[in-house]
Amino acid sequence: LGKGGDIFTLAGEFLQSGDFMAQAKFIAETANMTVTGWEKPAYLPKPTEPVFEDVEVALLLRSPLTEYLAERGIPIGVASRHCCRLNYGVRGKRYFAVGFPNMTGGYEVRSRFFKGCIPPKSVSLVKANDILADECLVFEGFMDFLSAVTLGVTGNADCLVLNSVANVEKAAGLLDGYGRIGNEKTEKQPSKNRRTMNILNNRNKRTSIFKAVALCLIAAVSFTLVSCDDDMDIQQSYPFTVEVMPVPNKVTKGQTVEIRCELKKEGDFANTLYTIRYFQFEGEGKLKMDNGITFLPNDRYLLENGKFRLYYTAEGDEAHNFIVVVEDNFKNSYELEFDFNNRNVKDDGFTAIPIGGFKRV
């Protein structure tokens, strides 16, 4: 051959290969040598521990998380309806974030400092009613979806959130039952996400459905370009009062007084949430909601119904004075003051109606 080298170089010329293990195996077989262990050892990946530890799911109440969402144009009423608060640990440290649930038990995770997912990752379907709606709107991410709800453009349609472009094929089967996907406005919106459109339109299966998904994703991307702080005349905050049936002036130790209340609103915005709290200035007693919750001073509790009842149980015969404050998520409040066994009130057997006042911040 006119080349220098050793036996391995010669074996490489026969094999036309520079692989040392292949050369050695050729030499062994040619010399009728039995050698075991030619196969490369299989290295099994070391099992990894879950990144998220001790995940806890809680209600999303007013907190730095809702302030973060408010900065992105999402009011607490919208956020608390569709999201939750996640408390979790990572390598021994505790964190909290906004969670958006998907259909397989996983969560999209967002905070001011973190963006991720608690597996399994999947799509999220938000139904307007128990049965399928005629129309389904599709969004790439849940922030797009929350923006659409805030703008009030979802109407009575169901909403499908992909949570990732990789979930397009999972979404296809869920869209089969709908008569309409997207709306006329989506076809007029410019697309910013070309990559998403190409992935959707190049699938071999369910081509027509994926094109519809692409149109809806155009709308989803456009929502991210629209700030909820634009000059849109959408009134969200309305004054309200709390009407209370008359209650007695006097109460004895161990006696429970029923306080019947009704929330009266001058307007109705679907995403308004109301909370209730109380503070006792004088006397000792306990205040309970009709759902069994016992109030702690200045702790806020979600007011689920417009008509509700409070039960105050006196723990002494002295004067009792406390306030009840109902607040909405737009910083409006209505305050009621209750006064029992007041020495300045004549004991004539009449009942009293608490004094209330509306405050707008």
Short mmCIF file of C-alpha atoms in Angstrom, two decimals:
data_model
loop_
_atom_site.label_atom_id
_atom_site.label_comp_id
_atom_site.label_asym_id
_atom_site.label_seq_id
_atom_site.Cartn_x
_atom_site.Cartn_y
_atom_site.Cartn_z
CA LEU A 1 0.00 0.00 0.00
CA GLY A 2 2.99 2.25 0.43
CA LYS A 3 1.76 3.44 3.83
CA GLY A 4 3.24 3.10 7.27
CA GLY A 5 1.32 2.08 10.37
CA ASP A 6 0.45 -0.76 12.69
CA ILE A 7 -1.98 -3.68 12.59
CA PHE A 8 -4.88 -1.45 13.45
CA THR A 9 -4.07 0.82 10.53
CA LEU A 10 -4.09 -2.26 8.29
CA ALA A 11 -7.47 -3.39 9.67
CA GLY A 12 -8.80 0.10 9.04
CA GLU A 13 -7.76 -0.15 5.38
CA PHE A 14 -9.66 -3.43 5.04
CA LEU A 15 -12.73 -2.01 6.74
CA GLN A 16 -12.42 1.49 5.30
CA SER A 17 -13.15 2.69 8.81
CA GLY A 18 -11.27 4.69 11.37
CA ASP A 19 -13.32 3.31 14.28
CA PHE A 20 -10.86 1.71 16.73
CA MET A 21 -13.39 -0.74 18.22
CA ALA A 22 -14.38 -1.93 14.73
CA GLN A 23 -10.69 -2.43 13.85
CA ALA A 24 -10.04 -4.42 17.04
CA LYS A 25 -13.08 -6.59 16.46
CA PHE A 26 -11.93 -7.32 12.87
CA ILE A 27 -8.49 -8.35 14.09
CA ALA A 28 -9.96 -10.64 16.79
CA GLU A 29 -12.33 -12.35 14.35
CA THR A 30 -9.57 -12.80 11.77
CA ALA A 31 -7.34 -14.47 14.39
CA ASN A 32 -10.26 -16.60 15.68
CA MET A 33 -10.03 -14.91 19.07
CA THR A 34 -13.07 -14.93 21.34
CA VAL A 35 -13.54 -11.58 22.99
CA THR A 36 -16.66 -10.59 24.93
CA GLY A 37 -18.03 -7.18 25.75
CA TRP A 38 -17.84 -5.60 22.29
CA GLU A 39 -21.15 -3.84 22.80
CA LYS A 40 -20.93 -0.36 24.26
CA PRO A 41 -22.25 -0.22 27.78
CA ALA A 42 -25.70 1.24 28.10
CA TYR A 43 -25.74 4.22 30.37
CA LEU A 44 -29.10 4.69 32.03
CA PRO A 45 -29.92 8.26 32.93
CA LYS A 46 -30.01 8.93 36.62
CA PRO A 47 -33.57 9.43 37.78
CA THR A 48 -34.22 13.08 38.41
CA GLU A 49 -36.21 14.32 41.35
CA PRO A 50 -39.23 16.55 40.68
CA VAL A 51 -38.29 20.20 40.40
CA PHE A 52 -41.42 21.32 42.25
CA GLU A 53 -41.85 20.07 45.81
CA ASP A 54 -44.85 20.14 48.16
CA VAL A 55 -47.14 21.96 45.74
CA GLU A 56 -50.13 23.58 47.44
CA VAL A 57 -53.13 25.04 45.59
CA ALA A 58 -54.98 27.97 47.19
CA LEU A 59 -57.44 30.71 46.26
CA LEU A 60 -55.95 33.67 44.44
CA LEU A 61 -56.74 36.63 46.70
CA ARG A 62 -55.39 40.16 46.71
CA SER A 63 -51.60 39.88 47.01
CA PRO A 64 -48.40 40.78 45.13
CA LEU A 65 -49.51 38.19 42.55
CA THR A 66 -52.69 40.09 41.73
CA GLU A 67 -50.69 43.33 41.65
CA TYR A 68 -48.39 41.69 39.08
CA LEU A 69 -51.41 40.68 36.98
CA ALA A 70 -52.93 44.14 37.35
CA GLU A 71 -49.74 45.60 35.88
CA ARG A 72 -50.40 43.38 32.87
CA GLY A 73 -53.97 44.68 32.62
CA ILE A 74 -55.68 41.70 34.27
CA PRO A 75 -58.08 42.66 37.12
CA ILE A 76 -58.36 40.48 40.19
CA GLY A 77 -61.92 39.53 39.30
CA VAL A 78 -60.81 37.83 36.09
CA ALA A 79 -57.65 36.35 37.58
CA SER A 80 -59.28 34.84 40.66
CA ARG A 81 -62.01 33.21 38.58
CA HIS A 82 -59.65 31.35 36.26
CA CYS A 83 -56.39 31.09 38.21
CA CYS A 84 -55.18 29.99 41.60
CA ARG A 85 -52.24 30.59 43.89
CA LEU A 86 -49.52 27.92 43.90
CA ASN A 87 -47.21 27.53 46.88
CA TYR A 88 -44.29 25.24 46.10
CA GLY A 89 -40.74 24.41 47.02
CA VAL A 90 -37.59 24.19 44.91
CA ARG A 91 -34.43 22.75 46.50
CA GLY A 92 -35.68 23.46 49.99
CA LYS A 93 -36.84 27.03 49.37
CA ARG A 94 -40.51 28.10 49.24
CA TYR A 95 -42.02 30.18 46.45
CA PHE A 96 -45.46 31.26 45.27
CA ALA A 97 -46.88 32.03 41.83
CA VAL A 98 -50.04 32.30 39.75
CA GLY A 99 -51.29 28.92 38.54
CA PHE A 100 -53.49 28.20 35.50
CA PRO A 101 -54.79 24.59 35.48
CA ASN A 102 -54.81 22.35 32.42
CA MET A 103 -56.90 19.28 31.57
CA THR A 104 -54.45 16.69 32.90
CA GLY A 105 -53.78 18.08 36.37
CA GLY A 106 -50.79 20.25 35.54
CA TYR A 107 -50.41 24.02 35.87
CA GLU A 108 -48.92 26.87 33.90
CA VAL A 109 -46.89 28.86 36.42
CA ARG A 110 -46.31 32.62 36.26
CA SER A 111 -44.92 35.29 38.55
CA ARG A 112 -42.96 38.46 38.15
CA PHE A 113 -39.76 36.41 38.30
CA PHE A 114 -40.64 32.99 36.90
CA LYS A 115 -42.36 31.36 33.94
CA GLY A 116 -42.74 27.59 33.78
CA CYS A 117 -45.03 24.59 34.09
CA ILE A 118 -45.86 22.01 36.71
CA PRO A 119 -46.25 18.79 34.66
CA PRO A 120 -48.01 17.15 33.00
CA LYS A 121 -48.27 19.84 30.34
CA SER A 122 -51.46 19.94 28.32
CA VAL A 123 -54.18 22.21 26.95
CA SER A 124 -56.81 23.99 29.05
CA LEU A 125 -60.49 24.07 28.07
CA VAL A 126 -62.64 26.73 29.72
CA LYS A 127 -66.33 26.07 29.05
CA ALA A 128 -68.96 28.77 29.21
CA ASN A 129 -71.57 26.17 30.28
CA ASP A 130 -71.80 22.47 31.06
CA ILE A 131 -72.47 21.64 27.39
CA LEU A 132 -70.36 22.56 24.37
CA ALA A 133 -70.95 26.04 23.01
CA ASP A 134 -71.48 26.69 19.30
CA GLU A 135 -68.18 28.56 19.09
CA CYS A 136 -64.71 27.93 20.47
CA LEU A 137 -61.95 30.53 20.68
CA VAL A 138 -58.36 29.28 20.72
CA PHE A 139 -55.46 31.02 22.47
CA GLU A 140 -51.77 30.20 22.54
CA GLY A 141 -51.18 31.22 26.17
CA PHE A 142 -53.37 31.81 29.19
CA MET A 143 -52.33 35.47 29.47
CA ASP A 144 -53.87 35.98 26.02
CA PHE A 145 -57.01 34.28 27.27
CA LEU A 146 -57.20 36.43 30.42
CA SER A 147 -56.76 39.55 28.29
CA ALA A 148 -59.65 38.48 26.06
CA VAL A 149 -61.90 37.89 29.07
CA THR A 150 -60.94 41.28 30.48
CA LEU A 151 -61.83 42.97 27.21
CA GLY A 152 -65.16 41.14 27.20
CA VAL A 153 -64.78 39.61 23.73
CA THR A 154 -65.19 35.94 24.61
CA GLY A 155 -68.98 36.19 24.96
CA ASN A 156 -70.68 32.81 25.37
CA ALA A 157 -67.96 30.90 23.52
CA ASP A 158 -65.83 28.13 25.00
CA CYS A 159 -62.12 28.90 25.14
CA LEU A 160 -59.25 26.52 24.42
CA VAL A 161 -55.77 27.53 25.63
CA LEU A 162 -52.91 25.60 24.01
CA ASN A 163 -50.30 26.53 26.65
CA SER A 164 -47.73 25.58 24.02
CA VAL A 165 -47.59 25.32 20.22
CA ALA A 166 -46.48 21.71 20.74
CA ASN A 167 -50.02 20.95 21.99
CA VAL A 168 -51.68 21.70 18.64
CA GLU A 169 -52.46 18.06 17.85
CA LYS A 170 -53.95 17.55 21.32
CA ALA A 171 -56.27 20.46 20.61
CA ALA A 172 -57.50 19.07 17.29
CA GLY A 173 -59.69 16.37 18.79
CA LEU A 174 -61.30 18.82 21.21
CA LEU A 175 -62.34 21.12 18.37
CA ASP A 176 -64.30 18.54 16.40
CA GLY A 177 -67.60 19.18 18.18
CA TYR A 178 -67.73 22.93 17.53
CA GLY A 179 -69.61 24.47 14.63
CA ARG A 180 -67.49 27.62 14.60
CA ILE A 181 -63.91 28.31 15.57
CA GLY A 182 -62.88 31.93 15.99
CA ASN A 183 -64.81 34.92 14.67
CA GLU A 184 -64.87 37.34 11.77
CA LYS A 185 -62.60 39.79 13.58
CA THR A 186 -59.79 37.28 13.82
CA GLU A 187 -59.44 37.08 10.04
CA LYS A 188 -58.68 40.79 9.88
CA GLN A 189 -55.97 40.77 12.53
CA PRO A 190 -52.29 40.73 11.46
CA SER A 191 -50.22 37.81 12.68
CA LYS A 192 -47.03 38.29 14.65
CA ASN A 193 -46.32 34.63 15.25
CA ARG A 194 -45.33 33.23 11.82
CA ARG A 195 -43.74 30.14 13.34
CA THR A 196 -47.02 29.14 14.99
CA MET A 197 -48.94 29.54 11.74
CA ASN A 198 -46.45 27.44 9.78
CA ILE A 199 -46.57 24.60 12.32
CA LEU A 200 -50.35 24.58 12.23
CA ASN A 201 -50.75 24.77 8.46
CA ASN A 202 -48.12 22.09 7.67
CA ARG A 203 -49.72 19.27 9.66
CA ASN A 204 -50.88 16.35 7.54
CA LYS A 205 -53.91 15.51 9.65
CA ARG A 206 -57.00 17.66 10.26
CA THR A 207 -55.74 20.41 7.98
CA SER A 208 -58.93 22.42 8.00
CA ILE A 209 -59.10 22.42 11.79
CA PHE A 210 -55.51 23.53 12.13
CA LYS A 211 -56.09 26.42 9.75
CA ALA A 212 -58.93 27.54 11.97
CA VAL A 213 -56.65 27.22 14.98
CA ALA A 214 -54.09 29.36 13.19
CA LEU A 215 -56.67 32.08 12.62
CA CYS A 216 -57.61 32.01 16.27
CA LEU A 217 -53.96 32.16 17.30
CA ILE A 218 -53.65 35.32 15.22
CA ALA A 219 -56.33 36.82 17.43
CA ALA A 220 -54.60 35.50 20.53
CA VAL A 221 -51.35 37.19 19.59
CA SER A 222 -53.20 40.39 18.80
CA PHE A 223 -54.62 40.45 22.32
CA THR A 224 -51.08 40.70 23.65
CA LEU A 225 -50.61 43.82 21.52
CA VAL A 226 -53.67 45.48 23.02
CA SER A 227 -53.32 47.00 26.45
CA CYS A 228 -56.28 46.79 28.75
CA ASP A 229 -55.45 50.35 29.71
CA ASP A 230 -56.34 51.72 26.26
CA ASP A 231 -59.03 54.37 25.95
CA MET A 232 -61.89 51.89 25.93
CA ASP A 233 -65.09 53.05 27.57
CA ILE A 234 -65.76 49.92 29.60
CA GLN A 235 -67.17 50.66 33.04
CA GLN A 236 -66.11 48.06 35.54
CA SER A 237 -66.64 49.79 38.87
CA TYR A 238 -70.14 50.50 40.17
CA PRO A 239 -71.28 51.94 43.52
CA PHE A 240 -73.10 49.57 45.83
CA THR A 241 -74.84 49.52 49.18
CA VAL A 242 -75.72 46.85 51.72
CA GLU A 243 -79.28 46.80 52.98
CA VAL A 244 -79.82 45.32 56.45
CA MET A 245 -83.05 44.27 58.10
CA PRO A 246 -83.67 45.89 61.52
CA VAL A 247 -81.88 44.30 64.48
CA PRO A 248 -82.60 44.67 68.24
CA ASN A 249 -80.97 47.34 70.39
CA LYS A 250 -80.32 44.97 73.27
CA VAL A 251 -78.55 41.63 73.50
CA THR A 252 -77.82 39.43 76.49
CA LYS A 253 -74.89 37.14 77.19
CA GLY A 254 -75.13 33.98 75.08
CA GLN A 255 -77.81 35.44 72.80
CA THR A 256 -77.35 35.22 69.03
CA VAL A 257 -78.68 37.98 66.78
CA GLU A 258 -79.43 37.23 63.14
CA ILE A 259 -78.45 40.01 60.73
CA ARG A 260 -80.02 39.70 57.27
CA CYS A 261 -78.12 41.55 54.54
CA GLU A 262 -78.51 42.13 50.82
CA LEU A 263 -75.99 43.63 48.43
CA LYS A 264 -77.52 46.33 46.20
CA LYS A 265 -75.47 47.24 43.11
CA GLU A 266 -76.06 50.18 40.77
CA GLY A 267 -74.49 48.21 37.93
CA ASP A 268 -73.16 44.75 37.32
CA PHE A 269 -69.73 43.86 35.97
CA ALA A 270 -69.31 40.11 35.68
CA ASN A 271 -65.75 40.13 37.01
CA THR A 272 -66.45 42.02 40.22
CA LEU A 273 -65.60 40.21 43.45
CA TYR A 274 -66.82 41.21 46.91
CA THR A 275 -65.15 40.48 50.23
CA ILE A 276 -66.32 41.05 53.79
CA ARG A 277 -64.47 41.74 57.05
CA TYR A 278 -65.29 43.00 60.54
CA PHE A 279 -63.66 44.72 63.50
CA GLN A 280 -64.97 44.91 67.07
CA PHE A 281 -64.36 48.14 69.01
CA GLU A 282 -66.24 47.33 72.20
CA GLY A 283 -67.53 44.24 73.96
CA GLU A 284 -66.80 40.57 73.41
CA GLY A 285 -68.58 38.35 70.95
CA LYS A 286 -68.30 36.22 67.82
CA LEU A 287 -69.54 36.95 64.32
CA LYS A 288 -70.27 34.12 61.88
CA MET A 289 -71.31 33.88 58.23
CA ASP A 290 -74.26 31.77 57.14
CA ASN A 291 -71.75 29.35 55.60
CA GLY A 292 -70.25 28.63 59.04
CA ILE A 293 -67.13 30.80 58.78
CA THR A 294 -66.22 32.54 62.05
CA PHE A 295 -64.76 35.98 61.43
CA LEU A 296 -61.33 36.97 62.66
CA PRO A 297 -60.75 40.71 63.09
CA ASN A 298 -59.84 42.43 59.80
CA ASP A 299 -59.51 39.15 57.89
CA ARG A 300 -61.20 39.30 54.47
CA TYR A 301 -63.56 36.57 53.32
CA LEU A 302 -65.04 36.07 49.87
CA LEU A 303 -68.70 37.07 49.68
CA GLU A 304 -70.23 34.46 47.41
CA ASN A 305 -73.89 35.56 47.39
CA GLY A 306 -75.68 38.88 47.11
CA LYS A 307 -78.02 37.87 49.93
CA PHE A 308 -76.32 36.67 53.09
CA ARG A 309 -76.84 36.40 56.84
CA LEU A 310 -74.54 37.18 59.75
CA TYR A 311 -74.91 35.81 63.28
CA TYR A 312 -73.51 37.73 66.22
CA THR A 313 -73.28 35.92 69.56
CA ALA A 314 -72.67 38.10 72.63
CA GLU A 315 -70.23 36.79 75.21
CA GLY A 316 -71.07 39.41 77.81
CA ASP A 317 -73.80 41.83 78.93
CA GLU A 318 -71.72 44.94 78.31
CA ALA A 319 -72.06 47.26 75.32
CA HIS A 320 -71.14 45.79 71.96
CA ASN A 321 -69.92 47.87 69.03
CA PHE A 322 -68.43 46.60 65.78
CA ILE A 323 -68.30 47.41 62.08
CA VAL A 324 -68.77 45.20 59.02
CA VAL A 325 -67.07 46.31 55.79
CA VAL A 326 -67.95 44.97 52.33
CA GLU A 327 -65.35 45.73 49.64
CA ASP A 328 -65.06 45.04 45.94
CA ASN A 329 -61.92 44.41 43.90
CA PHE A 330 -61.98 48.00 42.61
CA LYS A 331 -61.24 49.43 46.10
CA ASN A 332 -64.83 50.52 46.74
CA SER A 333 -66.28 49.75 50.16
CA TYR A 334 -69.46 49.99 52.20
CA GLU A 335 -69.29 50.14 56.00
CA LEU A 336 -71.99 49.12 58.51
CA GLU A 337 -71.86 49.90 62.21
CA PHE A 338 -73.66 47.74 64.79
CA ASP A 339 -74.31 48.95 68.34
CA PHE A 340 -75.90 46.82 71.06
CA ASN A 341 -76.60 47.68 74.74
CA ASN A 342 -75.63 51.30 74.20
CA ARG A 343 -76.26 53.20 77.46
CA ASN A 344 -77.34 56.26 75.48
CA VAL A 345 -80.16 54.38 73.77
CA LYS A 346 -83.44 54.10 75.64
CA ASP A 347 -84.61 50.54 76.14
CA ASP A 348 -88.02 50.97 74.53
CA GLY A 349 -88.17 47.61 72.75
CA PHE A 350 -87.65 49.10 69.29
CA THR A 351 -85.19 47.72 66.75
CA ALA A 352 -82.40 49.63 65.04
CA ILE A 353 -81.07 49.77 61.50
CA PRO A 354 -77.26 50.01 61.29
CA ILE A 355 -75.74 53.10 59.71
CA GLY A 356 -73.90 52.44 56.46
CA GLY A 357 -71.75 54.48 54.10
CA PHE A 358 -70.20 53.97 50.65
CA LYS A 359 -66.57 54.88 50.07
CA ARG A 360 -64.73 55.10 46.77
CA VAL A 361 -60.95 55.13 46.80
#
